[in-house]
């Protein structure tokens, strides 16, 4: 993996439980009452944040610690190292670890589908993909945005090693780099995606709907994936079940009451309430009752992940395509 991470924030939420208000059956009591979750301000972590802020995990006897990372690669590294218990991650980082043979984690759900809150943003002098020739474009390497750039360049006959300069940059560093003219275009995801679009002179060149697998299978370049540390899942099954219940109650809240959800999400994203509501409108949340069909039977999402793994081999991001279905933890699928 090429991405690096920097842990920037640790928000303690719900660590102290009000045991008198917890409605948990005795035989389902969580073996461990604190779960360490790896997140960021990316939309894939909204359910965990809403679950913490609205007390949905606490209702099932859990306190959840939200640790913030800049990149999925760093988050996954911490998960397999034992510093995290559960996380949402861009699937590319998960596939990269699978390809490397890591057996320290398992996947159990996908929380959302999105296509218009990630893309390539360019300055006003770049009108088409062809105009990127000779320019400097930034993306966080080994990320979904990086894969989108490689795919778009290939679709338009541009060689990233010969026709332009492709730079590895964190998404939070892109607004300053675009503002100073250090780069001419960049690939980013929300909330930095929205901030970049709001800067004078910037415009959207393409979003995930132009990704080749999205055109064919409605699969983005890095769909979100919920993962658990394997040892944690084996040792604390009731805790994992409680986490899944609280998490998907938060998904239901995001679907049924987006305005109430947005009120707590702005503390995570620093977006305005208006921009936060706009982002929420661009997301399709996947409720718990639909997860088994996606992950197990017939497992269409896992099939799409397998195709993405083969795509990454083609673009020399990983050496071999792992059998993705070997990393599915069926006991945690809702």
Short mmCIF file of C-alpha atoms in Angstrom, two decimals:
data_model
loop_
_atom_site.label_atom_id
_atom_site.label_comp_id
_atom_site.label_asym_id
_atom_site.label_seq_id
_atom_site.Cartn_x
_atom_site.Cartn_y
_atom_site.Cartn_z
CA UNK A 1 0.00 0.00 0.00
CA UNK A 2 1.26 3.45 -0.85
CA UNK A 3 -0.96 5.57 1.30
CA UNK A 4 0.20 6.91 4.64
CA UNK A 5 -1.99 7.93 7.52
CA UNK A 6 -1.92 10.38 10.30
CA UNK A 7 -4.20 9.97 13.24
CA UNK A 8 -5.63 13.40 13.94
CA UNK A 9 -8.58 13.10 16.21
CA UNK A 10 -9.95 10.79 18.77
CA UNK A 11 -13.46 11.58 19.88
CA UNK A 12 -14.67 9.79 22.93
CA UNK A 13 -18.35 9.18 22.53
CA UNK A 14 -20.60 7.16 24.68
CA UNK A 15 -17.83 5.45 26.61
CA UNK A 16 -19.69 5.83 29.86
CA UNK A 17 -22.82 3.73 29.69
CA UNK A 18 -26.00 4.42 31.51
CA UNK A 19 -26.56 0.83 32.44
CA UNK A 20 -30.06 1.45 33.77
CA UNK A 21 -31.24 2.50 30.29
CA UNK A 22 -29.64 -0.35 28.37
CA UNK A 23 -32.20 -2.81 26.94
CA UNK A 24 -30.10 -5.88 26.20
CA UNK A 25 -31.21 -9.49 26.73
CA UNK A 26 -29.02 -11.28 29.25
CA UNK A 27 -27.93 -13.98 26.79
CA UNK A 28 -27.00 -11.29 24.25
CA UNK A 29 -25.07 -9.05 26.61
CA UNK A 30 -21.96 -7.70 24.87
CA UNK A 31 -18.84 -9.43 26.15
CA UNK A 32 -16.94 -6.15 25.68
CA UNK A 33 -18.74 -2.82 26.07
CA UNK A 34 -16.33 -0.57 24.16
CA UNK A 35 -15.70 -0.79 20.41
CA UNK A 36 -12.89 1.18 18.76
CA UNK A 37 -14.04 2.36 15.33
CA UNK A 38 -11.80 3.75 12.56
CA UNK A 39 -13.38 6.61 10.65
CA UNK A 40 -12.97 9.98 8.95
CA UNK A 41 -15.22 12.77 7.67
CA UNK A 42 -15.97 10.73 4.51
CA UNK A 43 -19.64 9.82 4.04
CA UNK A 44 -18.99 6.12 4.60
CA UNK A 45 -18.56 6.92 8.30
CA UNK A 46 -21.76 8.91 8.72
CA UNK A 47 -23.72 5.96 10.21
CA UNK A 48 -21.11 5.34 12.91
CA UNK A 49 -21.03 9.04 13.80
CA UNK A 50 -24.83 9.34 13.87
CA UNK A 51 -25.05 6.15 15.93
CA UNK A 52 -22.67 7.62 18.50
CA UNK A 53 -24.21 11.09 18.60
CA UNK A 54 -27.81 9.83 18.78
CA UNK A 55 -27.13 7.13 21.40
CA UNK A 56 -28.03 4.21 19.13
CA UNK A 57 -25.03 2.07 20.13
CA UNK A 58 -25.55 2.92 23.77
CA UNK A 59 -29.08 1.53 23.51
CA UNK A 60 -27.49 -1.85 22.76
CA UNK A 61 -24.98 -1.64 25.58
CA UNK A 62 -22.01 -0.27 23.67
CA UNK A 63 -19.73 2.73 23.86
CA UNK A 64 -18.00 3.44 20.54
CA UNK A 65 -14.71 5.32 20.25
CA UNK A 66 -14.39 7.14 16.90
CA UNK A 67 -10.79 7.48 15.70
CA UNK A 68 -10.18 9.64 12.65
CA UNK A 69 -7.76 8.77 9.81
CA UNK A 70 -6.94 10.59 6.58
CA UNK A 71 -6.73 7.46 4.43
CA UNK A 72 -8.22 3.98 4.31
CA UNK A 73 -4.76 2.45 3.98
CA UNK A 74 -3.74 3.78 7.40
CA UNK A 75 -7.06 2.73 8.92
CA UNK A 76 -6.70 -0.81 7.60
CA UNK A 77 -3.13 -0.97 8.84
CA UNK A 78 -4.30 -0.07 12.33
CA UNK A 79 -7.14 -2.58 12.16
CA UNK A 80 -4.95 -5.57 11.34
CA UNK A 81 -2.36 -4.37 13.87
CA UNK A 82 -5.02 -4.67 16.59
CA UNK A 83 -5.47 -0.95 17.32
CA UNK A 84 -9.03 -0.87 15.92
CA UNK A 85 -11.96 -3.29 16.22
CA UNK A 86 -14.31 -2.22 13.43
CA UNK A 87 -14.01 0.21 10.53
CA UNK A 88 -15.48 1.34 7.28
CA UNK A 89 -12.94 1.49 4.49
CA UNK A 90 -12.58 2.16 0.83
CA UNK A 91 -12.60 -1.30 -0.72
CA UNK A 92 -9.33 -0.74 -2.59
CA UNK A 93 -7.33 -0.76 0.64
CA UNK A 94 -9.16 -3.91 1.74
CA UNK A 95 -8.52 -5.64 -1.60
CA UNK A 96 -4.84 -4.65 -1.44
CA UNK A 97 -4.52 -6.35 1.96
CA UNK A 98 -6.39 -9.41 0.68
CA UNK A 99 -3.99 -9.59 -2.27
CA UNK A 100 -1.09 -9.44 0.19
CA UNK A 101 -2.56 -12.44 2.01
CA UNK A 102 -3.64 -10.67 5.19
CA UNK A 103 -6.13 -12.80 7.17
CA UNK A 104 -6.45 -10.40 10.08
CA UNK A 105 -9.77 -8.89 9.04
CA UNK A 106 -13.14 -9.81 7.54
CA UNK A 107 -15.85 -7.84 5.69
CA UNK A 108 -19.54 -7.94 6.58
CA UNK A 109 -21.53 -5.16 4.87
CA UNK A 110 -21.52 -2.18 2.52
CA UNK A 111 -23.29 0.88 3.92
CA UNK A 112 -23.87 3.10 0.91
CA UNK A 113 -23.78 3.74 -2.81
CA UNK A 114 -22.56 7.05 -4.20
CA UNK A 115 -21.32 8.40 -7.50
CA UNK A 116 -21.53 12.16 -7.55
CA UNK A 117 -19.55 13.21 -4.47
CA UNK A 118 -16.15 12.08 -5.74
CA UNK A 119 -14.47 13.13 -8.96
CA UNK A 120 -11.81 15.12 -10.79
CA UNK A 121 -11.90 18.89 -10.28
CA UNK A 122 -9.95 21.17 -12.60
CA UNK A 123 -9.15 24.85 -12.96
CA UNK A 124 -11.00 26.90 -15.54
CA UNK A 125 -8.29 26.46 -18.21
CA UNK A 126 -9.00 22.70 -18.42
CA UNK A 127 -12.25 22.10 -20.28
CA UNK A 128 -11.85 18.44 -21.31
CA UNK A 129 -9.91 15.34 -20.27
CA UNK A 130 -7.63 15.90 -23.28
CA UNK A 131 -6.68 19.28 -21.79
CA UNK A 132 -4.99 17.44 -18.88
CA UNK A 133 -2.07 16.63 -21.18
CA UNK A 134 1.05 18.35 -19.88
CA UNK A 135 -0.68 19.38 -16.64
CA UNK A 136 -0.18 18.47 -12.98
CA UNK A 137 -2.98 16.42 -11.43
CA UNK A 138 -3.08 15.19 -7.83
CA UNK A 139 -4.70 12.15 -6.23
CA UNK A 140 -4.11 10.19 -3.01
CA UNK A 141 -2.27 7.15 -4.35
CA UNK A 142 -3.81 3.71 -3.72
CA UNK A 143 -7.23 5.29 -3.23
CA UNK A 144 -10.52 5.26 -5.12
CA UNK A 145 -9.73 8.72 -6.50
CA UNK A 146 -6.40 7.42 -7.85
CA UNK A 147 -8.16 4.50 -9.55
CA UNK A 148 -10.71 6.90 -11.06
CA UNK A 149 -7.89 9.02 -12.53
CA UNK A 150 -6.11 5.99 -14.02
CA UNK A 151 -9.35 4.72 -15.55
CA UNK A 152 -10.40 8.09 -17.00
CA UNK A 153 -6.94 8.67 -18.50
CA UNK A 154 -7.03 5.20 -20.07
CA UNK A 155 -10.49 5.80 -21.51
CA UNK A 156 -9.17 8.95 -23.20
CA UNK A 157 -5.84 7.49 -24.40
CA UNK A 158 -3.58 9.38 -21.99
CA UNK A 159 -0.54 7.77 -20.34
CA UNK A 160 -0.14 8.90 -16.70
CA UNK A 161 3.63 8.31 -16.90
CA UNK A 162 4.23 10.20 -20.15
CA UNK A 163 1.45 12.65 -20.90
CA UNK A 164 1.09 14.47 -17.57
CA UNK A 165 2.48 14.70 -14.03
CA UNK A 166 0.51 12.64 -11.51
CA UNK A 167 1.21 13.66 -7.90
CA UNK A 168 0.43 11.88 -4.63
CA UNK A 169 -1.40 14.33 -2.35
CA UNK A 170 -3.79 14.04 0.60
CA UNK A 171 -7.29 15.34 -0.09
CA UNK A 172 -7.11 17.86 2.77
CA UNK A 173 -4.02 19.41 1.13
CA UNK A 174 -5.69 19.86 -2.26
CA UNK A 175 -7.60 23.12 -1.69
CA UNK A 176 -4.36 24.96 -0.85
CA UNK A 177 -2.51 23.34 -3.76
CA UNK A 178 -5.28 24.29 -6.20
CA UNK A 179 -5.50 27.80 -4.78
CA UNK A 180 -1.77 28.43 -5.16
CA UNK A 181 -1.58 26.95 -8.66
CA UNK A 182 0.73 24.15 -7.52
CA UNK A 183 -1.57 21.69 -9.28
CA UNK A 184 -3.98 22.14 -12.21
CA UNK A 185 -6.50 19.44 -11.26
CA UNK A 186 -7.13 16.92 -8.52
CA UNK A 187 -9.26 13.91 -7.66
CA UNK A 188 -11.02 14.16 -4.31
CA UNK A 189 -14.02 13.03 -2.31
CA UNK A 190 -16.49 14.79 -0.03
CA UNK A 191 -16.25 16.94 2.07
CA UNK A 192 -13.07 18.30 0.43
CA UNK A 193 -14.70 17.62 -2.96
CA UNK A 194 -17.42 20.17 -2.09
CA UNK A 195 -14.91 22.69 -0.75
CA UNK A 196 -12.85 22.46 -3.96
CA UNK A 197 -15.95 22.95 -6.12
CA UNK A 198 -16.85 26.06 -4.13
CA UNK A 199 -13.46 27.68 -4.87
CA UNK A 200 -13.55 30.37 -7.60
CA UNK A 201 -12.35 29.10 -10.99
CA UNK A 202 -12.72 25.40 -10.21
CA UNK A 203 -15.20 23.11 -11.93
CA UNK A 204 -16.11 19.44 -12.06
CA UNK A 205 -14.44 17.60 -14.94
CA UNK A 206 -15.88 14.11 -14.25
CA UNK A 207 -17.36 12.22 -11.32
CA UNK A 208 -17.64 8.51 -10.52
CA UNK A 209 -20.46 8.02 -13.03
CA UNK A 210 -17.72 8.11 -15.72
CA UNK A 211 -15.79 5.21 -14.12
CA UNK A 212 -15.80 2.28 -16.56
CA UNK A 213 -17.16 -0.28 -14.02
CA UNK A 214 -19.89 2.16 -12.99
CA UNK A 215 -21.02 2.47 -16.59
CA UNK A 216 -21.15 -1.32 -16.85
CA UNK A 217 -22.03 -2.54 -13.32
CA UNK A 218 -22.97 0.61 -11.30
CA UNK A 219 -19.84 -0.03 -9.22
CA UNK A 220 -17.74 2.98 -8.17
CA UNK A 221 -13.93 2.99 -8.04
CA UNK A 222 -13.83 2.39 -4.29
CA UNK A 223 -17.16 1.34 -2.76
CA UNK A 224 -17.34 1.49 1.03
CA UNK A 225 -16.93 -1.71 3.00
CA UNK A 226 -17.50 -2.49 6.69
CA UNK A 227 -14.72 -4.60 8.14
CA UNK A 228 -13.95 -6.17 11.50
CA UNK A 229 -10.75 -7.46 13.04
CA UNK A 230 -11.04 -11.23 12.76
CA UNK A 231 -9.82 -12.00 16.28
CA UNK A 232 -12.30 -9.44 17.70
CA UNK A 233 -15.23 -11.03 15.81
CA UNK A 234 -14.31 -14.49 17.09
CA UNK A 235 -13.79 -13.40 20.70
CA UNK A 236 -16.75 -10.99 21.09
CA UNK A 237 -19.70 -12.20 18.94
CA UNK A 238 -22.40 -10.47 21.05
CA UNK A 239 -20.50 -7.20 20.94
CA UNK A 240 -20.32 -7.47 17.15
CA UNK A 241 -24.05 -8.19 16.89
CA UNK A 242 -24.83 -5.17 19.08
CA UNK A 243 -22.60 -2.97 16.92
CA UNK A 244 -24.35 -4.14 13.74
CA UNK A 245 -27.78 -3.40 15.28
CA UNK A 246 -26.82 0.11 16.35
CA UNK A 247 -25.04 0.81 13.06
CA UNK A 248 -27.98 -0.11 10.83
CA UNK A 249 -30.44 1.73 13.06
CA UNK A 250 -28.27 4.76 12.26
CA UNK A 251 -28.53 3.92 8.54
CA UNK A 252 -32.32 3.85 8.94
CA UNK A 253 -32.19 7.25 10.61
CA UNK A 254 -30.10 8.68 7.76
CA UNK A 255 -32.75 7.39 5.34
CA UNK A 256 -35.82 8.49 7.29
CA UNK A 257 -34.65 11.67 9.01
CA UNK A 258 -31.75 13.23 7.04
CA UNK A 259 -32.24 16.70 8.53
CA UNK A 260 -31.86 15.46 12.11
CA UNK A 261 -28.83 13.42 10.99
CA UNK A 262 -27.27 16.44 9.27
CA UNK A 263 -27.45 18.45 12.50
CA UNK A 264 -24.92 16.12 14.13
CA UNK A 265 -22.90 15.40 10.97
CA UNK A 266 -21.81 19.03 10.50
CA UNK A 267 -19.70 18.59 13.66
CA UNK A 268 -17.79 15.84 11.83
CA UNK A 269 -17.54 17.37 8.34
CA UNK A 270 -17.44 21.13 9.08
CA UNK A 271 -19.77 21.62 6.11
CA UNK A 272 -22.59 24.13 6.24
CA UNK A 273 -26.02 22.68 6.97
CA UNK A 274 -27.00 23.43 3.35
CA UNK A 275 -23.94 21.64 1.88
CA UNK A 276 -24.42 18.73 4.30
CA UNK A 277 -28.01 18.25 3.16
CA UNK A 278 -26.85 18.38 -0.47
CA UNK A 279 -24.28 15.63 0.18
CA UNK A 280 -26.89 13.48 1.91
CA UNK A 281 -29.17 13.79 -1.11
CA UNK A 282 -26.42 12.29 -3.30
CA UNK A 283 -26.08 9.12 -1.20
CA UNK A 284 -28.13 5.93 -1.42
CA UNK A 285 -28.00 4.21 1.98
CA UNK A 286 -28.30 0.43 2.02
CA UNK A 287 -30.41 -0.81 4.97
CA UNK A 288 -29.63 -3.92 6.96
CA UNK A 289 -32.34 -6.05 5.38
CA UNK A 290 -30.64 -5.71 1.97
CA UNK A 291 -27.15 -6.69 3.11
CA UNK A 292 -27.46 -10.48 2.94
CA UNK A 293 -28.43 -10.36 -0.74
CA UNK A 294 -25.41 -8.16 -1.47
CA UNK A 295 -22.85 -9.98 0.66
CA UNK A 296 -23.93 -13.64 0.73
CA UNK A 297 -26.82 -14.82 -1.44
CA UNK A 298 -26.43 -14.18 -4.31
CA UNK A 299 -23.69 -11.75 -3.23
CA UNK A 300 -23.81 -9.26 -6.10
CA UNK A 301 -21.63 -6.75 -4.26
CA UNK A 302 -18.94 -9.35 -3.62
CA UNK A 303 -19.05 -10.25 -7.31
CA UNK A 304 -18.50 -6.57 -8.14
CA UNK A 305 -15.59 -6.46 -5.68
CA UNK A 306 -14.03 -9.41 -7.48
CA UNK A 307 -14.28 -7.51 -10.77
CA UNK A 308 -12.70 -4.46 -9.13
CA UNK A 309 -9.82 -6.64 -7.87
CA UNK A 310 -9.18 -7.83 -11.40
CA UNK A 311 -9.35 -4.21 -12.60
CA UNK A 312 -6.63 -3.29 -10.07
CA UNK A 313 -4.39 -6.09 -11.37
CA UNK A 314 -4.86 -4.78 -14.91
CA UNK A 315 -3.77 -1.30 -13.79
CA UNK A 316 -0.79 -2.70 -11.83
CA UNK A 317 -2.12 -1.56 -8.43
CA UNK A 318 -1.89 -5.09 -7.01
CA UNK A 319 -0.03 -8.18 -8.23
CA UNK A 320 -2.87 -10.71 -8.06
CA UNK A 321 -6.64 -10.78 -7.61
CA UNK A 322 -7.66 -12.40 -4.29
CA UNK A 323 -10.80 -14.54 -3.92
CA UNK A 324 -12.85 -11.80 -2.22
CA UNK A 325 -15.58 -14.14 -0.94
CA UNK A 326 -13.03 -15.79 1.39
CA UNK A 327 -13.01 -12.55 3.46
CA UNK A 328 -16.78 -12.36 4.15
CA UNK A 329 -17.82 -12.82 7.82
CA UNK A 330 -21.34 -14.21 7.32
CA UNK A 331 -22.12 -14.27 11.06
CA UNK A 332 -22.05 -10.46 11.12
CA UNK A 333 -24.08 -9.86 7.95
CA UNK A 334 -27.47 -8.47 9.09
#
